[in-house]
mmCIF file of C-alpha atoms in Angstrom:
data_model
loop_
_atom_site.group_PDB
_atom_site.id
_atom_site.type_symbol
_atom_site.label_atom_id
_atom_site.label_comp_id
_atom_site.label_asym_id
_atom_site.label_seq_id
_atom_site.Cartn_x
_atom_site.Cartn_y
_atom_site.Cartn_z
ATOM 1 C CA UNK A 208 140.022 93.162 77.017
ATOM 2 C CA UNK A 209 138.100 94.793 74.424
ATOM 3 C CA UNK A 210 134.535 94.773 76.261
ATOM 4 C CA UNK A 211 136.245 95.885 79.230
ATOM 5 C CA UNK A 212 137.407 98.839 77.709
ATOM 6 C CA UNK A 213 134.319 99.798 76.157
ATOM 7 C CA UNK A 214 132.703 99.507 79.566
ATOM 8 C CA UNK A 215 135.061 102.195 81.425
ATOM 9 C CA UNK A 216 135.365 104.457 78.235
ATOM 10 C CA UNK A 217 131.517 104.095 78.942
ATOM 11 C CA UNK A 218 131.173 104.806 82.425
ATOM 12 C CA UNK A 219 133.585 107.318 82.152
ATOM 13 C CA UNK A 220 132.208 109.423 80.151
ATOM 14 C CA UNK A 221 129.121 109.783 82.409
ATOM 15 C CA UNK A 222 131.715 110.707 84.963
ATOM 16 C CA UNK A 223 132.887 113.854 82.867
ATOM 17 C CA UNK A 224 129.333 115.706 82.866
ATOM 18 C CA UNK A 225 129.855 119.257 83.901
ATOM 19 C CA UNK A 226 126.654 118.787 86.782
ATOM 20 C CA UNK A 227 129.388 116.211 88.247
ATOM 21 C CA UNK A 228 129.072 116.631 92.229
ATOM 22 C CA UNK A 229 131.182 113.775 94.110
ATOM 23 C CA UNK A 230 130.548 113.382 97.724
ATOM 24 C CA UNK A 231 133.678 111.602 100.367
ATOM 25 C CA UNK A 232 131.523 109.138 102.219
ATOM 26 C CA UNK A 233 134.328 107.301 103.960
ATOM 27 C CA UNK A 234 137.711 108.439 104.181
ATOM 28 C CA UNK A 235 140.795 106.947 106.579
ATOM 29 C CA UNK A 236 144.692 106.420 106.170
ATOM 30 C CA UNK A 237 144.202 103.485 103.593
ATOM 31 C CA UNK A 238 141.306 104.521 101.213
ATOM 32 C CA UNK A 239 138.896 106.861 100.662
ATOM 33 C CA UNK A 240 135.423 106.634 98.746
ATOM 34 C CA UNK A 241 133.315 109.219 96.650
ATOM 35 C CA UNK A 242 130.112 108.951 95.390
ATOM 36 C CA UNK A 243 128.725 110.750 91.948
ATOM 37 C CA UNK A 244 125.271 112.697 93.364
ATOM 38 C CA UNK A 245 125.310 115.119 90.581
ATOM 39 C CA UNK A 246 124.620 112.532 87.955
ATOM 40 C CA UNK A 247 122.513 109.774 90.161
ATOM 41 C CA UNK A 248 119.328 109.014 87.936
ATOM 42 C CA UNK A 249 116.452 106.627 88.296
ATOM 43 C CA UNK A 250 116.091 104.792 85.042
ATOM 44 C CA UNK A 251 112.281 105.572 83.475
ATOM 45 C CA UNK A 252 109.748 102.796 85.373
ATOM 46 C CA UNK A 253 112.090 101.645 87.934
ATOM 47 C CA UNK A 254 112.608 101.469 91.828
ATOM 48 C CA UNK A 255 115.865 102.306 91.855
ATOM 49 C CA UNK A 256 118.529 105.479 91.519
ATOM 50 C CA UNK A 257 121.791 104.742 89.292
ATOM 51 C CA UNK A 258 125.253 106.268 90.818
ATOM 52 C CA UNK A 259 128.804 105.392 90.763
ATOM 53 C CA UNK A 260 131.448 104.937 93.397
ATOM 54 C CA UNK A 261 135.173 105.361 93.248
ATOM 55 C CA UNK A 262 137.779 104.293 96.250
ATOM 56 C CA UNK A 263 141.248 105.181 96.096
ATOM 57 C CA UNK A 264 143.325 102.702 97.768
ATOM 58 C CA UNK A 265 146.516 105.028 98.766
ATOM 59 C CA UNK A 266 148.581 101.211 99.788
ATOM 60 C CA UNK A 267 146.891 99.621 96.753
ATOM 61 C CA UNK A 268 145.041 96.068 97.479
ATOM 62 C CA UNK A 269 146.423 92.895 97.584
ATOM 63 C CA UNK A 270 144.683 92.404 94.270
ATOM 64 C CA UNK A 271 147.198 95.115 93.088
ATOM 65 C CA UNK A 272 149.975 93.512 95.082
ATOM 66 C CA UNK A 273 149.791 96.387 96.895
ATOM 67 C CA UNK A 274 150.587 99.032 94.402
ATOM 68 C CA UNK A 275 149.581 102.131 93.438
ATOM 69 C CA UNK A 276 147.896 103.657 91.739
ATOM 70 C CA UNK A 277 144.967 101.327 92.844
ATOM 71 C CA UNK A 278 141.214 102.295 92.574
ATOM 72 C CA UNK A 279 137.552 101.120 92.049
ATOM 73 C CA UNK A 280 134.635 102.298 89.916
ATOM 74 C CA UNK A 281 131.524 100.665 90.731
ATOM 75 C CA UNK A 282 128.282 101.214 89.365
ATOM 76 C CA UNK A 283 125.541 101.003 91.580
ATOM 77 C CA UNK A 284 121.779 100.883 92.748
ATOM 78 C CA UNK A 285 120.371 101.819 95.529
ATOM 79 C CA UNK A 286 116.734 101.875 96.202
ATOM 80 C CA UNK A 287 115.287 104.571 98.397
ATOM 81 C CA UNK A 288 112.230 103.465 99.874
ATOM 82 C CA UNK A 289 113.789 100.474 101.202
ATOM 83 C CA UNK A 290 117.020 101.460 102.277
ATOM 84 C CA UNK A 291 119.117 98.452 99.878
ATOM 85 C CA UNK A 292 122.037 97.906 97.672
ATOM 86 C CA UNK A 293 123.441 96.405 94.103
ATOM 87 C CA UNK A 294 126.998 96.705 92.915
ATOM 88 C CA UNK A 295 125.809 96.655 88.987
ATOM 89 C CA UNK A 296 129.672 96.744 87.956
ATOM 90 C CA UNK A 297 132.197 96.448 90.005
ATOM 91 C CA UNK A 298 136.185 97.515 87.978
ATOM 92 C CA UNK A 299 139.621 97.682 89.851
ATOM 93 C CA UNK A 300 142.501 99.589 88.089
ATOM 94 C CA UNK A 301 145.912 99.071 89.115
ATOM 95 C CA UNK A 302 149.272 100.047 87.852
ATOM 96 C CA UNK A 303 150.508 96.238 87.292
ATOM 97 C CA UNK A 304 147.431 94.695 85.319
ATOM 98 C CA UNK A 305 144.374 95.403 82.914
ATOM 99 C CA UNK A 306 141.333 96.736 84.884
ATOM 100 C CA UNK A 307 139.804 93.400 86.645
ATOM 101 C CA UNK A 308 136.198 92.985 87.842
ATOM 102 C CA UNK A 309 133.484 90.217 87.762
ATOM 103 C CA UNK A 310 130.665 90.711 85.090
ATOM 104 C CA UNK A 311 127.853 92.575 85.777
ATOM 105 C CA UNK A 312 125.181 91.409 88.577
ATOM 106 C CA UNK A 313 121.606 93.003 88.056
ATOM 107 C CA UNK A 314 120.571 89.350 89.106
ATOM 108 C CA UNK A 315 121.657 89.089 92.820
ATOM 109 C CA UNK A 316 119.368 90.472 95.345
ATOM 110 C CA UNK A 317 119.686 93.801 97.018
ATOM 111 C CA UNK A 318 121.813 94.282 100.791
ATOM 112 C CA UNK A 319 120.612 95.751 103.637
ATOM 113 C CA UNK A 320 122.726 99.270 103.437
ATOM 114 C CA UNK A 321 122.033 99.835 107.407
ATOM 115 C CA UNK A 322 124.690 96.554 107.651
ATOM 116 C CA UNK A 323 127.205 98.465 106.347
ATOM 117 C CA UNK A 324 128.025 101.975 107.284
ATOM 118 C CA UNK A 325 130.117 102.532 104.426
ATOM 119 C CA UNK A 326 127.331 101.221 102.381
ATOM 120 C CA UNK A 327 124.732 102.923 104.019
ATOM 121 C CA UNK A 328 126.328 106.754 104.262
ATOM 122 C CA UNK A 329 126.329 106.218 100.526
ATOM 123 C CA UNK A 330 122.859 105.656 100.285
ATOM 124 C CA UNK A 331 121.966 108.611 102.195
ATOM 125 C CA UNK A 332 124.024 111.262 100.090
ATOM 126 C CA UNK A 333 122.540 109.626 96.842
ATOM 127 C CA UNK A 334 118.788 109.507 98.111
ATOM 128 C CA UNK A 335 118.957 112.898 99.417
ATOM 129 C CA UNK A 336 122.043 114.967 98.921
ATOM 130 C CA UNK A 337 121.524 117.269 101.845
ATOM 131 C CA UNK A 338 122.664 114.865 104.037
ATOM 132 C CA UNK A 339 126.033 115.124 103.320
ATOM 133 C CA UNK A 340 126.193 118.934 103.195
ATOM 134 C CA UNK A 341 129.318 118.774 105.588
ATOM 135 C CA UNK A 342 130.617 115.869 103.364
ATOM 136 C CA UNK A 343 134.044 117.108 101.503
ATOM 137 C CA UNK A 344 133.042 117.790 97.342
ATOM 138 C CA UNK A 345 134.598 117.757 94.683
ATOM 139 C CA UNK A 346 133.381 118.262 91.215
ATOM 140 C CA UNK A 347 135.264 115.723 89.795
ATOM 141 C CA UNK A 348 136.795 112.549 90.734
ATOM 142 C CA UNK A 349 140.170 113.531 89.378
ATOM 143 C CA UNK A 350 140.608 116.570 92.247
ATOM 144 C CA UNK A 351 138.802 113.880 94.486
ATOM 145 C CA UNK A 352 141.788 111.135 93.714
ATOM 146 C CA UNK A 353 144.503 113.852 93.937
ATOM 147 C CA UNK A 354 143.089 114.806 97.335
ATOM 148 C CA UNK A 355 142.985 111.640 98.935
ATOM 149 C CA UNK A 356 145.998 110.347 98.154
ATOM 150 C CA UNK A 357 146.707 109.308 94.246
ATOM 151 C CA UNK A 358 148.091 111.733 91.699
ATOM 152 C CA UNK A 359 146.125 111.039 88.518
ATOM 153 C CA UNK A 360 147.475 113.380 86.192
ATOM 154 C CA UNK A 361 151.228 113.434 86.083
ATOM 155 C CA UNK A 362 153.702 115.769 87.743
#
């Protein structure tokens, strides 16, 4: 429990950065995803740009038992020249448990983002951000939750 709280705590406060610029790259009746292109970075001698990912599942998953609120964080690289994929971290936070997730994968090989649409839309708003400029923004992912579907701060 403890390392998994020290890993959101962690991720989320590189979600709080004023420069915070969160892009919808999928969006129907179910869930809706965002990802962070203000704070994407490519960590010094690598091949690869950092960003994170959150989907709000507005029927929660069955994972959640289908409750709500129910969303993921991933953390994830995507390389550029290539046109590939990681999930680094993949958390799910739900109403009835503690945040779940398998433990970090910078082992496993990169996917083919053109497989995926989802996947791939992604990796064209955080290679180069102009190609979402008719994407819906948000500067945070709290207005992006409350928008598509979850209330994240109270009444």
């Amino acid at each position: 429990m403890v390392p998994t709280f020290l890993i959101a705590v962690a991720l989320s406060s590189q979600v709080m950065t004023g420069r915070s610029d969160w892009v919808v790259t999928h969006a129907d009746r179910d869930e809706a995803t965002a990802v962070n292109i203000g704070d994407a970075f490519v960590p010094d001698g690598r091949d690869f740009k950092l960003a994170l990912a959150y989907t709000v599942y507005r029927h929660g998953t069955a994972e959640t038992r289908w409750t709500t609120p129910a969303y993921r964080l991933e953390f994830m690289a995507f390389r550029c020249a290539d046109r590939t994929y990681r999930i680094r971290r993949s958390i799910l936070f739900s109403g009835v448990a503690d945040p779940a997730g398998p433990p970090n994968s910078d082992d496993g090989p990169y996917i083919d983002a053109n497989a995926d649409p989802r996947r791939s839309r992604q990796l064209d708003v955080v290679c180069d951000p102009a190609t979402g400029s008719e994407l819906h923004r948000f500067r945070d992912y709290f207005r992006f939750m409350d928008a598509y579907g979850l209330n994240t701060r109270g009444p």
